[in-house]
């Protein structure tokens, strides 16, 4: 092991050599925590003769577990296969396969995934004769999962959760739904993912014999990303470590960003209270980032009160200053980012794959994707779908497609029962069968539904109402007005508003962003129709499907970015209401988590960091003014590039000159042919010609994106670059 020690810094080496008693390892971003964990395991096996089957190493993802196994195999060879290196869920599943009979289950139990759970909840609602349109199965699933993560049973739900929501019918009904759900799981001899943890804890609580077996088996326990554990996982780890106290937890309270999933930061903050004899060590040397980036990260996170004090440092160079840009709107924000990526690539200093763009909400990807496609830059989205591939966006587009083309059976099939309106697959099949026999479209069959005797009268009425809904809209009308009216008339948004989960709120944001995209399209083309907008989206999607490259720009939310690193990072929308998110501003705890999220984003950057925001953002037809994030003010000004285009509200405009146009021509009111100008709706452009004089002069501008537009001088409101 002496050679291994040579590659470790003094603190890492001390952590690896610690082998008895509890160890709290506060590992800052980029400090080599995975190396410490694997070297520590190897040290226990090779230098202390600990049998590998006496070691449990728990991670949160299969990817992390696989990486740990590979490194252990490299360090100690085949014996590493006997170490239990796996996720919480995999470890618990192994334990339950051997011992779950003591809880009255059969060892051949089935594990239900998320889709299975939703289907079971639908069965529960059917059994209880509850309309699943009024009680969203996904929302019920989220509530049950959160309860299990907190170790709350159905009979405890009313007291511990429902009581917090007085006069809320949905929460009042949750104990009934939860109880029936668990009963049907038990009847099916099935477990969901949360059950794997909670039932293992139950097993340990009910059987001293089983608990002691696993306490003696796992004499040495290591838990990675301990700041992300929930209460149930905490109980599991505490039970296993209660006999020998040889527990090492590794984590960073400054990167605790998953409270919405049930993660409890107090698990790592209170570890020293749980184990008074603990040895606490801090891994503060960062191997990832430049000094400037780390200084910014330290200054931001230092404003949190709920944390363990630590300060990252590095032996790396100071590096370049942090770029700071305040754009006019989200489109200008995107233009700036792509300009920087293109410049760096042209100078051969950066590949596309070196660049990552982080945002707070999924909806923010839309403007970025639009510009990336326009510039033919390949990209990928991690942890989510491309904007126009997201379920809720595809649903709304399918509605619009049927309005334009009622014969589009594929789109009709997608939305005839979305949101749920009681038109099942059987009725749809009979409708389509009738259409085939008559040689007509499915929509034409809808208009003749009374003639289809195989369909019940009640279902006929619901089908008829759907047909009337579609026919009530004119394809020639404004695409935005059609979309807004459609969302209201169909109650599509209502299903997500009632859900209230993080996922549901994200879907609402995506729909609102779709409205913004349509509004912008209408500004570019005042004669826009629903059909022309759909055509533009379809063409963009076709381009998306053609991309098959590895050298791509990566887009993701800040939550998805944890654990990753990139040479060049752009943080987008760093402004009040987005980062920190509007939902967090009234709570100190939630605001501090938003600051941790900002810290995570900053510390992903290796060489270059850009922080970008906008003067205003579109919400449908309207614009909302934006204020730079308080987190920007927490970064020392001298860390920023003072030559960056941070110029609110004015901005420097960059465009190429068209040699076919003269440099000088008629002058009028400060405008001249050849000038670069900016318009609040149409964006950047160049004046092509001026006809007339004074306020009545007509100015023709060739806009980069909106094409050629003719404006009256007194109303043009053009900014001169």
PDB file of C-alpha atoms in Angstrom, residues 340-350:
ATOM      1  CA  UNK A 340     -18.750  32.348 -26.859  1.00  0.00           C
ATOM      2  CA  UNK A 341     -18.830  28.626 -27.666  1.00  0.00           C
ATOM      3  CA  UNK A 342     -18.267  29.368 -31.357  1.00  0.00           C
ATOM      4  CA  UNK A 343     -15.389  31.755 -30.607  1.00  0.00           C
ATOM      5  CA  UNK A 344     -13.642  29.234 -28.356  1.00  0.00           C
ATOM      6  CA  UNK A 345     -14.071  26.471 -30.909  1.00  0.00           C
ATOM      7  CA  UNK A 346     -12.781  28.679 -33.733  1.00  0.00           C
ATOM      8  CA  UNK A 347      -9.643  29.346 -31.699  1.00  0.00           C
ATOM      9  CA  UNK A 348      -9.312  25.541 -31.278  1.00  0.00           C
ATOM     10  CA  UNK A 349      -9.187  25.933 -27.518  1.00  0.00           C
ATOM     11  CA  UNK A 350     -12.499  24.195 -26.867  1.00  0.00           C
TER      12      UNK A 350
END
